[in-house]
Amino acid sequence: MNHLNFKMRNVFLFILLFLSAAAAQNLKTKNNPAPLIPMPDSVEWLKGKFLLSDQTNFTCQPGKLQSYFVDRVNELIGINLKANTRSQARSRIIFNIDGSLIGRGKEFYSLSVSENKIEITALTEEGLFRGSQTLFQLISPSAKSKKDGSPVDITCCKIIDKPKFKWRGLNLDCARHFMSKDFIKRYIDIISYYKMNVLHLHLTDDQGWRIEIKKYPKLTQIGAWRKEADGSTYEGFYTQDDIKEIVAYAQSRFVTIVPEIEMPGHCLAALASYPENSCTGGPFEVINKWGVFDDVYCAGKDSTFIFLESILDEVIKLFPGKYIHIGGDEVPKDRWSKCPRCQARIKAEGLKDEEGLQSYFVKRISNYLNLKGKEVIGWDEILQGGLADGAIVESWQGMNGAALAAKQKHYTISSTYAYTYLSSDVENLDLRIAYSFEPVPKDIPNDQTKFVMGGEASLWTEETLQNEVDGKLFPRLLALSEVFWCAAGKKDYDEFHSRVQNSYEDLKALGIQYGQEAKAISFSTSYDELKKEFIVNVTPGQKEIDIRYTLDGSEPNLSSLSYIGPIEATDQTELKIYAFLNGSFTGKKIELSFEDNKAIKAKLSLANRYNDMYMACGENTLIDGIRGSNDFHDGLWQGFNGVDFEGVIDLGSEKAISEVSPRFLQDMKAWIFMPASVEIALSNDGVNYFRKKIIENNIPQNDSLVVLKDFQASFNNDKARYIKVIGRGIKKCPPWHTGAGQDAWLFIDEIEVK
Ligand code: ACM
Ligand code: ZN
């Protein structure tokens, strides 16, 4: 995703944050003995308890499910079940296959817990497996933490359940940052626990090729390595043996692994290894930056297709599942438009343009895979220029791709980034928004809803290392697991939210290092004119957040003052407020300094409106006496895009002015530049201005650091009621900048008046 797109997403997410609302009907789960997620279709809690112990007998058809269940019970709580002994055990677990359930679907199960018997009944082993996960969720977190094999109580109940969607996926980007084989296996267990059944592995991208291909060894000898900007090396790939192990592990847990081999774009790691498959011939490097890059596979050379088909031959052998994902997203057409071979292909095939060539590319690969018995999935860009026969569309840019696919009778998977990209900051995509996702596009005819296979969550890892994955995915993945499993009309956010609160102990017991549900802390400020004090109110985003603060500019830690009520601050205070979750710092640092601004209770009018993404606290944020830190995201800086800053402060009556000092921020890498100059003038009537001062900028535009500058104007205690401040922005990013010619930003916080 490029910078601009990233910003547009933020606007959209920001709006969503306010629009998202909890859905209709109530799932009554008061006094819930276990916070089941996703919530089953029907749950009836009964009196009494079943005692699970080493003496419990387990009856199940011998096979992979039997050994899985015995092993997993042991792994979770340390109990050794006796499988299929003939004893007249008083406590029994029975797994039944029942052919008469044929109309209920292969994932349907019923689970009945009585005082001496637990019975799971389903049409298939897959159904039994889903039911066994509900049983695991009925076991207390303390038993899972102890794992000492001591007997465990399970509350009696009757549960009947089946999923709404057949595709309940998680996409892990192990290309940008690699995830080890054992970590992937751990995630297979984690997602199955929440009844998700697809693990999509994004195995190749510009920044790394992560799967061994025997015919093309350079793909991993060269493509699995990159040199980072600091000179260090980043590497990692799965051998074919690793893949076999992962696939077998997933099979025994009824999870389908979907490999994604990206084409025709996002392929610099492959082109660095085999540059002959590009339009220009290279050379290329496995890139260490994030974004969308111009060099893609050459669609004009038959040898490119032979290369990719040979790779896919090996991929097909490794992944027995029905589906192969071929990416297809974000393909710049610059190289194709200049490449004689690509142009010759367009002509020879009678294609309309480069979009037609993209469609040709996807269709050619798709046909190849279909002949090998595989179904093809691509991101929604594969709609461009016409869909390949039978291709499944994974709709990420919105719901439109899903609606268009369904209309053309193509299957589709809903992965709208605004709701399902858990790589997004929790400030923009919180638990509530994730829960409000609905995989079926609104307003599609009823007879087309069957084409919506389900949904998928994604974790893109540009900003995430393996040890940070849990914190990104959880607890938000809980919301999506329920969205994918439960019928839309049954969702109730408040009820779900209370189950999530009761699930944290279980997550801890499972070793999941979950992160935030929502923005860690919000704050608001007011000013007490009599006491000349600022009052800062802080609200945690979730119950478990521990708020600590200091008043002297030192870094808060777990021994610092604990927030219990409004904080009083003066112009001497340097307030730092940090959030901690499970003993670790989380969220964004709040760092506030205060000043005795003469304009605090004044009125500020703006000639050009700030951008809604960076509105800070709205109208009076620039004269509230609180200064922003050097992080333009801190909620105190106001951003203006492509326009000047022009504001007039009305002090209400004439006051003696000795200094006016607006502060601007430059963060060139984020397209934010100092104004070229700042003009400050005073007035008594708001019409005629005097004592005009112009302060020129002296900060170089190409300074790579974040810089704050006060454009200070001194006055001689001149009496004035109105103060005008104009920051003349550079408007467009300079020619040498990555954003050359596009709108530049101007960021301002606090116009200090003395
Ligand atoms: C994507 O986010 N480019 C699929
Ligand atoms: Zn070409």
PDB file of C-alpha atoms and ligand atoms in Angstrom, residues 278-280 297-301 335-336 339-343, ligand 2:
ATOM      1  CA  SER A 278      11.117  -9.297 -15.999  1.00  0.00           C
ATOM      2  CA  CYS A 279      10.508  -6.844 -18.843  1.00  0.00           C
ATOM      3  CA  THR A 280      13.843  -5.012 -18.440  1.00  0.00           C
ATOM      4  CA  TYR A 297       6.768 -10.434 -14.350  1.00  0.00           C
ATOM      5  CA  CYS A 298       6.983  -9.900 -18.120  1.00  0.00           C
ATOM      6  CA  ALA A 299       3.695 -11.040 -19.625  1.00  0.00           C
ATOM      7  CA  GLY A 300       5.144 -11.043 -23.116  1.00  0.00           C
ATOM      8  CA  LYS A 301       7.638 -13.890 -22.666  1.00  0.00           C
ATOM      9  CA  ARG A 335       6.841  -1.762 -17.443  1.00  0.00           C
ATOM     10  CA  TRP A 336       4.277  -3.525 -19.633  1.00  0.00           C
ATOM     11  CA  CYS A 339       7.951  -3.464 -23.091  1.00  0.00           C
ATOM     12  CA  PRO A 340       7.982  -4.512 -26.775  1.00  0.00           C
ATOM     13  CA  ARG A 341       7.222  -8.131 -25.838  1.00  0.00           C
ATOM     14  CA  CYS A 342       4.273  -7.205 -23.649  1.00  0.00           C
ATOM     15  CA  GLN A 343       2.969  -4.874 -26.367  1.00  0.00           C
TER      16      GLN A 343
HETATM   17 ZN    ZN B   2       7.309  -7.380 -20.749  1.00  0.00          ZN
END
